[in-house]
Amino acid sequence: MFRLPFLFIITGMIGFFVFHGASILTLFDWLHQNLRGPGGWFYTHIFVLGWATMLAMGAVYQLINVILQSTIYSQKLGYVHYAFFTVGLSGLLYGFVTMKTMYIAGFATLAFIGIILFAVNIGVTLWRANKWDAITISAACAVLYLVLTGLIGMWMGINFYTGNRTALHERLLGAHIWLGTLGWFGMLITGFSYKMLPMFYLSHHYPIQLQWVTMVTWNGAVVFGAVSFLLGGGFWTTWLALLLVAAALIFYNIHLLQIKKHRVKPNPGHGIRWSIYAAQFLLLFVGVLLLYALVFPAQLLHTKMVLLAGWVYLGGWVSFTILCYVSKIIPFLWWTHKFGKLAGRPGTPLMADLLDDKKVRIGVSVIALCLLLVFTAILIDSEMLIVISGIALSISSVLYMILIGRVFRR
């Protein structure tokens, strides 16, 4: 069973290198350009699908077994899903670079078939396990939102091919982004953290009521926001959707502190500590954004504000949290795969021996600092700072991923 998650995780790491390598080669030129063009589409999709989603799918295949204490419905279907999604995504990215519409349409269809196969596999697994709590419902909702994101993306592709660039296309774009970011990544990270953080902290007897409150509030934000975009809602519906996000983040952060309060292990690893800081920073940003939008309503959906919010959410929370979690997930998977049967024998390394936590602390600290510089550069419109901080972010991220990848050499 370990090969399937590894396949997705290693492919996601390759996508991570491609994104940052391409960004360095272009000196982050794409960030100055309109994201709604071939360059922006390429970078957005390699980051969201090639890195974050690819690795998230691998994590789902592994963690769903831990959560349900049962095997996935079909490993073979998982490999077929991998083939469709990877070939589809690769062709889609090539289509963006060359702007060949037929390539984009054909390979986007293959990638969407991969998403459907993933949803079927996880859906049947959850249905057969019949274990419904905040963790499994969050996972099910996340996969549903991923399917809806892909479905709307296909709809937008048809609009693009037929030249139907009406107001509906703009509304579909808003819902596509909202469901993919808040729905897919948001539900997945919050839901899985209910399982992983207590494992890493060795927490027991903590209250779980806020897991349900967070899940309901977050789902409300996703649905309300998506419907608002589809119906062409104005400032207040968007602001209220963000208010729901802020409320969900408040409940979520309080629950993380509850888990931490009931811990047995004082240090779960610096990656896990930083993942909590990232959730707190996101809450702070959303709170400030809500207040700022009340004073300057016209700025809420301004291009610069959307770009900044996208970087804070996807780069500062989604991707950064994944980077934090892989410092624990990959050593755990690799140690179990290679040394699990040798546990206790002389010469067998401990799990903590596979990755130096001090280097993890340095890595995530530098990446966090670089992200803050990128946010500042976007905020003050400094082209020079965007280039410098962007390159520093890419170099530090690549070095950190090399550190994580060295686990496989043990």
Coordinates of C-alpha atoms in Angstrom, one line a residue, residues 15 37 99 133-134 147 176 201 211 259 271 274 288 318 328 338 355 362 383 399:
G15 CA 6.0 19.4 -9.4
G37 CA -3.1 34.4 -19.4
M99 CA -1.5 27.8 -26.2
D133 CA -17.1 11.9 12.3
A134 CA -15.8 15.4 11.7
V147 CA -14.9 17.3 -8.2
H176 CA -13.9 27.6 -9.5
Y201 CA 1.5 15.9 20.2
Q211 CA -14.3 20.1 15.2
I259 CA -5.2 19.8 21.3
G271 CA 7.3 21.6 11.3
W274 CA 5.0 26.2 12.4
V288 CA -7.5 42.6 8.8
V318 CA -1.9 25.6 2.2
K328 CA 6.7 14.2 9.8
K338 CA 11.9 0.2 5.2
L355 CA 15.5 13.9 9.5
I362 CA 15.8 26.5 10.0
E383 CA 9.0 45.0 -8.4
L399 CA 16.8 23.4 -0.4

